[in-house]
Short mmCIF file of C-alpha atoms and ligand atoms in Angstrom, two decimals:
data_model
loop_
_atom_site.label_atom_id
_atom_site.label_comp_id
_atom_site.label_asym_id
_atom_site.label_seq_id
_atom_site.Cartn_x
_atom_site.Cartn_y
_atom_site.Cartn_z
CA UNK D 1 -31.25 3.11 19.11
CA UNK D 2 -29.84 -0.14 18.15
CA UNK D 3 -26.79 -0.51 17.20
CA UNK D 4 -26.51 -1.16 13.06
CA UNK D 5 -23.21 -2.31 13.50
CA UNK D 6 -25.15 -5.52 13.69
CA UNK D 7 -26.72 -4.46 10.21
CA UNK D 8 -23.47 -3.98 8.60
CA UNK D 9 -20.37 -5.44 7.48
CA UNK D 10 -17.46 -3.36 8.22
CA UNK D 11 -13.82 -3.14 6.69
CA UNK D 12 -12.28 -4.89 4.21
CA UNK D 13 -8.77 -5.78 2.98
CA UNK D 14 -7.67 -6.11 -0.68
CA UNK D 15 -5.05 -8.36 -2.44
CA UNK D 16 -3.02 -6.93 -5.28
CA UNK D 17 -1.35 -9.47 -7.86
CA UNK D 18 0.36 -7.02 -9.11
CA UNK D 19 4.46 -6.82 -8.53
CA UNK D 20 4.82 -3.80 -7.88
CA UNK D 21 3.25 -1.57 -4.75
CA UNK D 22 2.15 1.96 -4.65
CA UNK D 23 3.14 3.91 -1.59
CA UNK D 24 1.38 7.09 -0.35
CA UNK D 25 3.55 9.85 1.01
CA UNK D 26 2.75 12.57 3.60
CA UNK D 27 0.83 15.73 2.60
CA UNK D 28 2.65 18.20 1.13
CA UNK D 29 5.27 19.98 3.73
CA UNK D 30 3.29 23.18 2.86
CA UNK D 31 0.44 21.79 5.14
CA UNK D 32 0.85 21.81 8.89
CA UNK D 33 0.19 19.08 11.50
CA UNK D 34 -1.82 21.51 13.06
CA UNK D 35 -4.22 22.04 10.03
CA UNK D 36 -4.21 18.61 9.47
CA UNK D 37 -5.46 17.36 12.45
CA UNK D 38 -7.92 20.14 12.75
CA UNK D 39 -9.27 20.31 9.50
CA UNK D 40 -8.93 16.61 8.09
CA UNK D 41 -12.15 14.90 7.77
CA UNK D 42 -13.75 16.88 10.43
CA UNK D 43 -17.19 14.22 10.71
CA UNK D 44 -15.51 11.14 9.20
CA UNK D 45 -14.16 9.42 12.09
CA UNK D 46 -14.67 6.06 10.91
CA UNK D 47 -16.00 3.75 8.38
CA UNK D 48 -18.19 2.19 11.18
CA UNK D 49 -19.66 5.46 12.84
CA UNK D 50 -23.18 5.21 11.26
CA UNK D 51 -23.03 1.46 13.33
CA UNK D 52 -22.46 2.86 16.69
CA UNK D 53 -24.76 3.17 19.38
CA UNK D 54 -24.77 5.95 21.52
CA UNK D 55 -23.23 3.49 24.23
CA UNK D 56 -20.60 2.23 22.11
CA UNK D 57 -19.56 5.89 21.54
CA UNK D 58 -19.48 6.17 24.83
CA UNK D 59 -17.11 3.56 25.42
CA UNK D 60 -14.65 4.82 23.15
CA UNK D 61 -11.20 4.09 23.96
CA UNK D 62 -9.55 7.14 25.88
CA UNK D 63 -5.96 7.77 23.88
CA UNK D 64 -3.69 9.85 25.83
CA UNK D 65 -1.93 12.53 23.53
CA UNK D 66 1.20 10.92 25.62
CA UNK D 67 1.45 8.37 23.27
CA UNK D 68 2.76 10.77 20.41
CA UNK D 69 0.76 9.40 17.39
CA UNK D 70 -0.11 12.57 15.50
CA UNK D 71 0.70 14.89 18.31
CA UNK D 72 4.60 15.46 17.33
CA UNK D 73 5.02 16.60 14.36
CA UNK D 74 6.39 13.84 11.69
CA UNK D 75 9.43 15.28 9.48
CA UNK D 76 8.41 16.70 6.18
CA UNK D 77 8.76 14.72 3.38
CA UNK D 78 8.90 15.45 -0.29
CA UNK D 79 9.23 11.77 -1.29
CA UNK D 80 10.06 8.67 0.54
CA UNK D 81 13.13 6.70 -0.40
CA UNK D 82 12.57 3.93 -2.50
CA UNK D 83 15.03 1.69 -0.84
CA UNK D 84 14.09 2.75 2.44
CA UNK D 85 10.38 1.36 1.92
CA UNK D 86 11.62 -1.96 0.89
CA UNK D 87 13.97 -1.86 4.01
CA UNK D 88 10.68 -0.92 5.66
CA UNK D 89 8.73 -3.64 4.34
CA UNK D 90 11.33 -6.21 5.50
CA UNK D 91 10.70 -4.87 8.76
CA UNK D 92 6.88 -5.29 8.55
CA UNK D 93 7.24 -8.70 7.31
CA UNK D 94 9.61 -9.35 10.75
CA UNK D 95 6.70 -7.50 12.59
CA UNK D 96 3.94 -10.03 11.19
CA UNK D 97 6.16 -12.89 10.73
CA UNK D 98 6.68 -12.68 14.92
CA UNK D 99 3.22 -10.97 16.69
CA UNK D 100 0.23 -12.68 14.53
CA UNK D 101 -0.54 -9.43 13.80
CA UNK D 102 -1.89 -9.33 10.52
CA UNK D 103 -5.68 -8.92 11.15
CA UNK D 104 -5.83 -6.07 13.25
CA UNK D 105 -2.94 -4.02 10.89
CA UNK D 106 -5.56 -4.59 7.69
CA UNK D 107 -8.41 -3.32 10.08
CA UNK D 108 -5.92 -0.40 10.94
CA UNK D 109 -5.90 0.06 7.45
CA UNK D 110 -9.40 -0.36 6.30
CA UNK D 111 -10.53 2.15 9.04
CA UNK D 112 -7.93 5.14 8.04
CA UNK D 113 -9.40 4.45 4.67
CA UNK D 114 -12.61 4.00 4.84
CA UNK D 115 -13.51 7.68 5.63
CA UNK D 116 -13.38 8.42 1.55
CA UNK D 117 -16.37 10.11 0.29
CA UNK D 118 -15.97 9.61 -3.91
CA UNK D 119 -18.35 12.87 -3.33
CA UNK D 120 -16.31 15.34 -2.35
CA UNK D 121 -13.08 15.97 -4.64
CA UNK D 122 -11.01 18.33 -2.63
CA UNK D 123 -7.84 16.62 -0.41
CA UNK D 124 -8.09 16.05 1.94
CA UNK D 125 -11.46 16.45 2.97
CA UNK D 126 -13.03 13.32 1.01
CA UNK D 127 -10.92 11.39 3.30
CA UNK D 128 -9.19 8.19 2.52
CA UNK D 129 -6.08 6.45 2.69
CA UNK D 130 -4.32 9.14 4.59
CA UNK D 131 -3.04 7.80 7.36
CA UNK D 132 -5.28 10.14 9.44
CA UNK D 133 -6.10 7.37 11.92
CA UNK D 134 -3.10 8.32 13.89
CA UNK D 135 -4.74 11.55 15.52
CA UNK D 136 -6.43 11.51 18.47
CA UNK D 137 -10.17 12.62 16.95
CA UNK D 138 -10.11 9.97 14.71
CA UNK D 139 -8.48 7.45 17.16
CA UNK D 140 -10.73 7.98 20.49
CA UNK D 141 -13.59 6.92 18.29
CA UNK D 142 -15.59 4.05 19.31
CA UNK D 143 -15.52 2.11 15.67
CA UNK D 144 -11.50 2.39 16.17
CA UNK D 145 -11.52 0.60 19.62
CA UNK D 146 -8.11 -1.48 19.68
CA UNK D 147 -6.65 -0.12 16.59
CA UNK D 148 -4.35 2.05 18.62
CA UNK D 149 -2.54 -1.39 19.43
CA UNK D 150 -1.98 -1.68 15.89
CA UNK D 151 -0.51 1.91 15.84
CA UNK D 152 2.20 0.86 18.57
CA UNK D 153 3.12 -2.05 16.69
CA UNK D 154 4.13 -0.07 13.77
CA UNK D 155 5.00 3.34 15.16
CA UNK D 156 8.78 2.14 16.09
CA UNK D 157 9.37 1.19 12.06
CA UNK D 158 8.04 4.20 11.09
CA UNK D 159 10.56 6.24 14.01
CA UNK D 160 12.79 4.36 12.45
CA UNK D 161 12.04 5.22 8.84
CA UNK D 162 11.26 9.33 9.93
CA UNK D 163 15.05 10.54 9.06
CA UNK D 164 15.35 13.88 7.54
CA UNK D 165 13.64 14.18 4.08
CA UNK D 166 13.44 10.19 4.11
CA UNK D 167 10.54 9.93 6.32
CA UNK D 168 7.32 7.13 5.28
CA UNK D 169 4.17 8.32 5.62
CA UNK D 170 2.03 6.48 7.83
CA UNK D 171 -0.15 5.85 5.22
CA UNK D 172 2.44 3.75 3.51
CA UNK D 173 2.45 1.82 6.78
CA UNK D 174 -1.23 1.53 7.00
CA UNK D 175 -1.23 -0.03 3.47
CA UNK D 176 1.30 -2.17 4.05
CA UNK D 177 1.27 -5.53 2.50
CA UNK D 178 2.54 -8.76 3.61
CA UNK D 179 3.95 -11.02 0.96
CA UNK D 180 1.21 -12.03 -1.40
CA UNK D 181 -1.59 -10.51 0.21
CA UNK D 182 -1.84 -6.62 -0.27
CA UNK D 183 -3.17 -5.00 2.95
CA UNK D 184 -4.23 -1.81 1.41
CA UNK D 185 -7.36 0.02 1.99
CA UNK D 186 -9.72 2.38 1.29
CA UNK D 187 -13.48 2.81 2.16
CA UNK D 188 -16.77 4.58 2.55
CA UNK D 189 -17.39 7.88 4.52
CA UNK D 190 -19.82 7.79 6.93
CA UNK D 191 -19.80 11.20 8.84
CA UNK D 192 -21.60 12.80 11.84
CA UNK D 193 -24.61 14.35 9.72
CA UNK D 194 -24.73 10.59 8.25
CA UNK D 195 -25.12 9.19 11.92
CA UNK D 196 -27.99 11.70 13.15
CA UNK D 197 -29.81 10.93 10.41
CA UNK D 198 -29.41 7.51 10.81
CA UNK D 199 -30.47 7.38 14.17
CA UNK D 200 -33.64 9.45 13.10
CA UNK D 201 -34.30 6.96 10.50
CA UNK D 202 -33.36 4.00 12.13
CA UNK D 203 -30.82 1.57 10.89
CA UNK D 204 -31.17 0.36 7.46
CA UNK D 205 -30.97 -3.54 6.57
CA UNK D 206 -27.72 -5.01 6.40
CA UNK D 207 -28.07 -5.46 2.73
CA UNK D 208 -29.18 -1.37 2.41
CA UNK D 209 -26.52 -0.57 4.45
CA UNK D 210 -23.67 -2.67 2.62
CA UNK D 211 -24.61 -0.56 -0.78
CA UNK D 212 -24.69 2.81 1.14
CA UNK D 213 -21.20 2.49 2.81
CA UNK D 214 -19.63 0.62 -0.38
CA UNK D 215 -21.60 2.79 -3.25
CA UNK D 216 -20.29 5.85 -1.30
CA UNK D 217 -16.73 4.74 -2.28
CA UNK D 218 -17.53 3.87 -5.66
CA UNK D 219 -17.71 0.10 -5.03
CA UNK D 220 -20.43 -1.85 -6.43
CA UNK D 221 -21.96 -5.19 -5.45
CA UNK D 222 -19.19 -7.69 -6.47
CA UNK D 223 -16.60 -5.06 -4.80
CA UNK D 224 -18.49 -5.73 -1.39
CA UNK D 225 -18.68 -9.43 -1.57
CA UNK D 226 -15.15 -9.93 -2.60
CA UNK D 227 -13.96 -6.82 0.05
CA UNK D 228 -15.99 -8.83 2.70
CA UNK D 229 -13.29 -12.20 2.27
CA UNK D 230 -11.32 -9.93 4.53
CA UNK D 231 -12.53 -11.30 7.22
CA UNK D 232 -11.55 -14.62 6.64
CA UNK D 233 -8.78 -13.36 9.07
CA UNK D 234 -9.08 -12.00 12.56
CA UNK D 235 -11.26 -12.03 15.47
CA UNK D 236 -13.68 -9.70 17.16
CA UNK D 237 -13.71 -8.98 20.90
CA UNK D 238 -16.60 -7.88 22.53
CA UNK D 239 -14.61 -5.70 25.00
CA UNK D 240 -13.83 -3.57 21.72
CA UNK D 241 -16.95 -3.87 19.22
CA UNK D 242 -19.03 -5.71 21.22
CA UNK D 243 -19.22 -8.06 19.08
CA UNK D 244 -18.44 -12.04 19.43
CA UNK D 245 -17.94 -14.26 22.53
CA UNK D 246 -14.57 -13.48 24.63
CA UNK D 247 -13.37 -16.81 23.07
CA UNK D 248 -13.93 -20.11 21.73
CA UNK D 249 -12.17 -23.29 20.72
CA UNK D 250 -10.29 -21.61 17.90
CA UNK D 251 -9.14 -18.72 20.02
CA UNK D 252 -8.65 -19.53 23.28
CA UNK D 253 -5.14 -20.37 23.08
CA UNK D 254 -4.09 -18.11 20.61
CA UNK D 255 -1.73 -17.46 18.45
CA UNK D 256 -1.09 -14.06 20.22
CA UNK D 257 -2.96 -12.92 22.48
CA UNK D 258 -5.51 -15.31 22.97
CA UNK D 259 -9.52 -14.45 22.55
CA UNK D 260 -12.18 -12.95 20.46
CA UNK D 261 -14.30 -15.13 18.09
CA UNK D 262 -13.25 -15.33 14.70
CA UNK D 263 -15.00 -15.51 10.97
CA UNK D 264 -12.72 -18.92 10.79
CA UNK D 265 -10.94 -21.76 11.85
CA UNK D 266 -7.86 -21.07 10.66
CA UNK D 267 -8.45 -17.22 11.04
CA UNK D 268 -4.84 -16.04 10.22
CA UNK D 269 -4.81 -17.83 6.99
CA UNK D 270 -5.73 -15.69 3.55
CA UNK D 271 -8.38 -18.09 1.94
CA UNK D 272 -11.74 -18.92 0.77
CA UNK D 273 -13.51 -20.31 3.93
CA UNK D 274 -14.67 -17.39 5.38
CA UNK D 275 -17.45 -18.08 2.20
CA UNK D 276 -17.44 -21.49 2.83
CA UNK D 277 -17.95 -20.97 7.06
CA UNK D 278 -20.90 -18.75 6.36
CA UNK D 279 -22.82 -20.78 4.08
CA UNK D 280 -22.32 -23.81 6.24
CA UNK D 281 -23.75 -22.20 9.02
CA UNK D 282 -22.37 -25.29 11.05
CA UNK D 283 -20.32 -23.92 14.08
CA UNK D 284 -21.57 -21.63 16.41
CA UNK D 285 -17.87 -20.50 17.80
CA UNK D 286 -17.63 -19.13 14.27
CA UNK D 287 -18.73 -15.60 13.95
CA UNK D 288 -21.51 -14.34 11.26
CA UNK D 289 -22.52 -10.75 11.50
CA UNK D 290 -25.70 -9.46 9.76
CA UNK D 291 -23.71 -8.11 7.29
CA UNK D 292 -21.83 -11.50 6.80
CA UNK D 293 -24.98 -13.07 6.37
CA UNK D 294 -26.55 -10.81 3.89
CA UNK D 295 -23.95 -11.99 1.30
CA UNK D 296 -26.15 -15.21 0.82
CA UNK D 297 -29.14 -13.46 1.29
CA UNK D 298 -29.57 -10.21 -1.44
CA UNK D 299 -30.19 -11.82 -4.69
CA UNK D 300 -27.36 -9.23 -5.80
CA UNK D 301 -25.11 -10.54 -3.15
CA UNK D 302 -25.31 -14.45 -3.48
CA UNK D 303 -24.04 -14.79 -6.75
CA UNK D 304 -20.73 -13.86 -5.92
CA UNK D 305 -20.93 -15.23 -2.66
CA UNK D 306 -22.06 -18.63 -4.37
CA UNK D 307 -19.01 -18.33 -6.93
CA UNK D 308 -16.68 -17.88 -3.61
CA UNK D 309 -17.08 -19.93 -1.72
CA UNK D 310 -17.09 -22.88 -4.96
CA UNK D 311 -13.71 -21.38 -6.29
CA UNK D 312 -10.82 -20.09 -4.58
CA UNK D 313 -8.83 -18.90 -7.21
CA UNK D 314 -11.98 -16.24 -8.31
CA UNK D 315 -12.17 -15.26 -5.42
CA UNK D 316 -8.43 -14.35 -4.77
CA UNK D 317 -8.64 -12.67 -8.49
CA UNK D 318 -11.46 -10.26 -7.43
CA UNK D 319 -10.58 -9.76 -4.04
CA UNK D 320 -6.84 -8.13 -5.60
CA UNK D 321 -8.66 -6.00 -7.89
CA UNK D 322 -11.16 -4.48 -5.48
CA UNK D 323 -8.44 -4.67 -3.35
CA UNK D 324 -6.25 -2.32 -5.07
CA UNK D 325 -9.08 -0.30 -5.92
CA UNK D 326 -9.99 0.65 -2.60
CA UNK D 327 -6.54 1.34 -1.75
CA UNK D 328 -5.89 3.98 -3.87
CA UNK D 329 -9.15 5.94 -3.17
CA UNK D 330 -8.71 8.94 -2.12
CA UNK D 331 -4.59 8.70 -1.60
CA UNK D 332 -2.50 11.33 -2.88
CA UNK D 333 0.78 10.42 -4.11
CA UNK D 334 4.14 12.12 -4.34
CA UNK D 335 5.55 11.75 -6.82
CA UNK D 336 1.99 11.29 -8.55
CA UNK D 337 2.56 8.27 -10.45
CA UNK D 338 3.64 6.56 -6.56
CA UNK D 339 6.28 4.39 -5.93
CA UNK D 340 7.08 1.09 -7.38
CA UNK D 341 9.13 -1.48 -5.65
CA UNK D 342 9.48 -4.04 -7.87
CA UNK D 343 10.91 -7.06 -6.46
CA UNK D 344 12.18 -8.88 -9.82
CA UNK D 345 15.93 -8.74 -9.77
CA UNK D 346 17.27 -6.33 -12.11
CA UNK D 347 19.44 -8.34 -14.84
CA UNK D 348 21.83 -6.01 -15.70
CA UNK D 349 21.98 -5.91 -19.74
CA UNK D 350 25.53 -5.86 -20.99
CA UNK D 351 26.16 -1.79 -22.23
CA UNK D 352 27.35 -1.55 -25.66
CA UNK D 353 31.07 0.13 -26.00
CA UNK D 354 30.56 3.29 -27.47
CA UNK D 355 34.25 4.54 -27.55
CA UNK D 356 33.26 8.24 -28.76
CA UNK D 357 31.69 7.89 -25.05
CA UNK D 358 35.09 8.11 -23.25
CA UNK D 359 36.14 10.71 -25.46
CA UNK D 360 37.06 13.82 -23.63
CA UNK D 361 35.45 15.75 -26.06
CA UNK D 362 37.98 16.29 -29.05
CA UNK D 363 37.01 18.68 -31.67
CA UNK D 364 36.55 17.57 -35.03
CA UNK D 365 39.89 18.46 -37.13
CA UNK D 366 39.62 21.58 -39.35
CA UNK D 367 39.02 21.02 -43.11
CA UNK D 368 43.08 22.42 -43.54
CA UNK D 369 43.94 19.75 -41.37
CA UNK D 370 42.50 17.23 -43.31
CA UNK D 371 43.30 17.99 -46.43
CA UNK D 372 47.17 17.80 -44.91
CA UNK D 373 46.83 14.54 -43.67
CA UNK D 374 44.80 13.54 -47.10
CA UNK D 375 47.60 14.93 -49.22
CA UNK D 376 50.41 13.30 -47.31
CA UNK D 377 48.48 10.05 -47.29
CA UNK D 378 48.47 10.37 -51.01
CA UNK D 379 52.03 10.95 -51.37
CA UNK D 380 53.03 7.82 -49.75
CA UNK D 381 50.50 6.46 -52.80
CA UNK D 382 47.64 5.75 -51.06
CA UNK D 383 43.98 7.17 -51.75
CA UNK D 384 40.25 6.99 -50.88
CA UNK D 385 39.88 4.08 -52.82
CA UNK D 386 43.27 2.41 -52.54
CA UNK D 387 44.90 1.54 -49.41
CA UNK D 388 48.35 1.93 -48.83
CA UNK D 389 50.55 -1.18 -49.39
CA UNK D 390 52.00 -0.70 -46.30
CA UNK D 391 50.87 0.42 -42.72
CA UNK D 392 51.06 4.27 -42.92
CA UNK D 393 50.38 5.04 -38.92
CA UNK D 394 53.26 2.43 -38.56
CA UNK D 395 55.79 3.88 -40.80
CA UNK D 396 55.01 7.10 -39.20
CA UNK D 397 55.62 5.91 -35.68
CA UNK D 398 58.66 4.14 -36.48
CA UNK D 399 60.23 7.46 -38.03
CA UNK D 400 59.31 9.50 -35.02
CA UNK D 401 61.04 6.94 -33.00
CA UNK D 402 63.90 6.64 -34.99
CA UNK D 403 64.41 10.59 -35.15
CA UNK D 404 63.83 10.47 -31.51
CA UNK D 405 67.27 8.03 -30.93
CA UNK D 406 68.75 10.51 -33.14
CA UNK D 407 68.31 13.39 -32.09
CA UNK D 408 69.24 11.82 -28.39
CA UNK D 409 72.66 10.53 -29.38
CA UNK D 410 73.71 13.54 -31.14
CA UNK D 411 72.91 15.59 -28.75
CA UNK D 412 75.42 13.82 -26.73
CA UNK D 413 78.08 14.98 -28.82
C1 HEM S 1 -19.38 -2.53 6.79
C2 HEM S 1 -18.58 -3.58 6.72
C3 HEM S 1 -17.85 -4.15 7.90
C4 HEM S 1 -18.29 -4.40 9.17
C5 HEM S 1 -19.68 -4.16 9.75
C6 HEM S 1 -17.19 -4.94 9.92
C7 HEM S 1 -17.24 -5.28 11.25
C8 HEM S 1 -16.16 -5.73 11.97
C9 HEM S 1 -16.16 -5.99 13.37
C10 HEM S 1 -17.35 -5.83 14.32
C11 HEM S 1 -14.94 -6.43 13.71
C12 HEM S 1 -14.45 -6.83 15.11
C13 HEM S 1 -13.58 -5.70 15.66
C14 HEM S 1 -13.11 -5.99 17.07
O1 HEM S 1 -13.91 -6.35 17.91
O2 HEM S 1 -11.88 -5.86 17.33
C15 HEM S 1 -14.16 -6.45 12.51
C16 HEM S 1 -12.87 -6.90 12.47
C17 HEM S 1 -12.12 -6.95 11.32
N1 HEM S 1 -12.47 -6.40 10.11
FE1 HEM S 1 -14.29 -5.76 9.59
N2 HEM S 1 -16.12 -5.03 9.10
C18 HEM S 1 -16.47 -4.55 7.86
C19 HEM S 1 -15.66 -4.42 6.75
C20 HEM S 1 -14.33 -4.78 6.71
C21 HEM S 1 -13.45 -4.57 5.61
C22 HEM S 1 -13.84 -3.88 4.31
C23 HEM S 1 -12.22 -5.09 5.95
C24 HEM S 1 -10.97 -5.12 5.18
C25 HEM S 1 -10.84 -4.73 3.92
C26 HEM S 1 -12.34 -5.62 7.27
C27 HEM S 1 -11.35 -6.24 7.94
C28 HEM S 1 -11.44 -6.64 9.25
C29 HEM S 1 -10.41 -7.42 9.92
C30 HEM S 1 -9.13 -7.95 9.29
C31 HEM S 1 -10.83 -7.60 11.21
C32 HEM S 1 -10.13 -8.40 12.31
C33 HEM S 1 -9.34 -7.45 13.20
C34 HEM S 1 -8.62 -8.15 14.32
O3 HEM S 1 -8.54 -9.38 14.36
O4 HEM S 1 -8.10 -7.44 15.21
N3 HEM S 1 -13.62 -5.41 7.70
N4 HEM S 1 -14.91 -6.01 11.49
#
């Protein structure tokens, strides 16, 4: 069988312009590890699986259980600490800022998220953004080749973040996002039944199998195009896909590890080129896969494509929204609104006095007592409508004081 990896395009990031970022939390502490990682998306081990030969399956990346990544049990955690995630997200911004990391973390998340089926309701069986990527089933498979570097970049923040009931799920990690580009994700199911009868049908075209990854999601056509931009950053290696040459003039020295051929020049820069690249079909060290090249093909397709690749600012406006769509499908959030970290500084609006509110709770005087105090404010001649010529409270005060001196110096006697 050929492989219809070829035929497709793969994962996708999405860009949110929105302040504020919505952070997934672990599964409810009622569900084990152990019934996680045996029951969770038992055929969906990857966005990509339908695309993998036999052979690339076979030369799936072997993940020792040593490594820890869903094999010891991750504290349980009601809800994650808003403070803490923006302390986290500082430390992902370090992480990116220093290993050139960026492309392979939105793959990490793409591919945990891309198992959603919009078919199947029940969580968390239709997949998603889950963080589920972490176990081994999911992580031995051949579409996930290399994205266990990705987990070890990221595992000692979230160690560092898995205190008591203050834990982050991983799938906040895998949806990270890095300053103004929202590395969330989301994506298609494509499951073991999918792949046999794939393989019996043969692959579909790249345009066929676009729609039947995407449309599984609930994506439609402009969704695709825009979710394909992603890979206007990063590089494929052929010792992990099998895709691309081992390097070429934009790769070869980096930055990080050097290799891989890349959708673009500039391939760890968020912009429009990857559009631009493809249509211009002019350098051969740039990478095009089937499914890249199907964007100016479908009739569908090439009118976003088109509008891409002639306008930046469109593009970054669609890719945000399908973006953020994808990254919410299938997540389950607690609490279920999510998390917002909004980064606007709070101005602190000046509280009104209220002095009742430092009141230690005095009862209100007894209709005797006030009709005492009203009758001796009237003998002094004063009244509701006529205040007295002199200060009342004062006079009063001064008479306790004076009796006070009195009563002191006679007593002395
Ligand atoms: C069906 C559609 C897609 C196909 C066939 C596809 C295919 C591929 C392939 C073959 C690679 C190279 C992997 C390697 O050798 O390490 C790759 C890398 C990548 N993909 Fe996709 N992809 C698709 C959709 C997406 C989507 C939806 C996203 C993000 C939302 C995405 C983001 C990336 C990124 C950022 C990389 C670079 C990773 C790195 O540099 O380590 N892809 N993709």
């Amino acid at each position: 069988m050929t492989s219809s990896l070829g035929n497709t395009a793969s994962s996708r990031i999405s860009a949110s312009s929105s302040p504020g970022v919505r952070l997934s939390l672990h599964p409810p502490s009622s569900f084990s590890l152990l019934s996680f990682s045996s029951s969770f998306k038992p055929f969906a081990f990857s966005p990509l699986s339908s695309h993998f030969s036999p052979h690339q399956r076979r030369s799936a990346v072997h993940v020792s259980s040593s490594r820890g990544f869903g094999t010891v049990a991750s504290p349980k955690c009601a809800a994650s600490n808003p403070d803490q995630l923006k302390s986290a997200r500082e430390d992902l911004k370090r992480l990116l800022n220093s290993q050139f990391c960026h492309p392979i973390l939105v793959r990490l998340g793409w591919h945990d998220a891309g198992t959603y089926n919009k078919n199947i309701e029940e969580w968390p069986q239709r997949g998603g953004a889950n963080g589920s990527l972490r176990f081994e089933v999911e992580l031995k498979h051949a579409a996930n080749a290399g994205l266990v570097n990705a987990l070890s970049l990221i595992q000692p923040i979230k160690d560092k973040y898995s205190d008591h009931n203050l834990g982050i799920a991983y799938a906040s990690f895998f949806r990270h996002r890095y300053q103004c580009i929202r590395l969330c994700l989301c994506l298609e199911t494509t499951n073991l039944i999918a792949f046999l009868c794939c393989s019996d049908a043969g692959p579909p075209s790249p345009a066929d199998h676009l729609r039947e990854v995407f449309y599984r999601m609930g994506l439609n056509d402009k969704e695709i195009v825009a979710l394909s931009g992603a890979h206007t950053l990063g590089r494929s290696r052929p010792e992990r896909s099998g895709w691309g040459k081992p390097e070429t003039k934009y790769t070869k020295d980096g930055p990080g590890t050097p290799g891989g051929q890349s959708w673009t020049v500039q391939w760890l820069k968020f912009d429009n080129s990857y559009f631009k690249d493809i249509k211009a079909k002019r350098d051969e060290d740039l990478l095009v896969l089937p499914t890249d090249a199907v964007l100016f093909e479908d009739s569908s397709f090439k009118v976003y494509a088109e509008k891409y690749a002639e306008d930046q600012e469109t593009f970054f406006k669609d890719y945000a929204e399908a973006h953020a769509k994808l990254s919410n499908l299938g997540a389950k959030f607690d609490p279920p609104e999510g998390i917002v970290l909004d980064d606007t500084p709070v101005q602190a609006v000046p509280e009104k006095f209220v002095a009742a509110k430092y009141s230690t709770g005095k009862r209100e005087l007894s209709d005797s007592m006030k009709q005492k105090i009203r009758a001796e404010y009237e003998s002094f001649g004063g009244g509701p409508d006529k205040p007295l010529p002199t200060n009342y409270f004062l006079n009063i005060i001064i008479i306790i004081g004076v009796l006070a001196i009195l009563t002191s110096l006679l007593g002395n006697y």
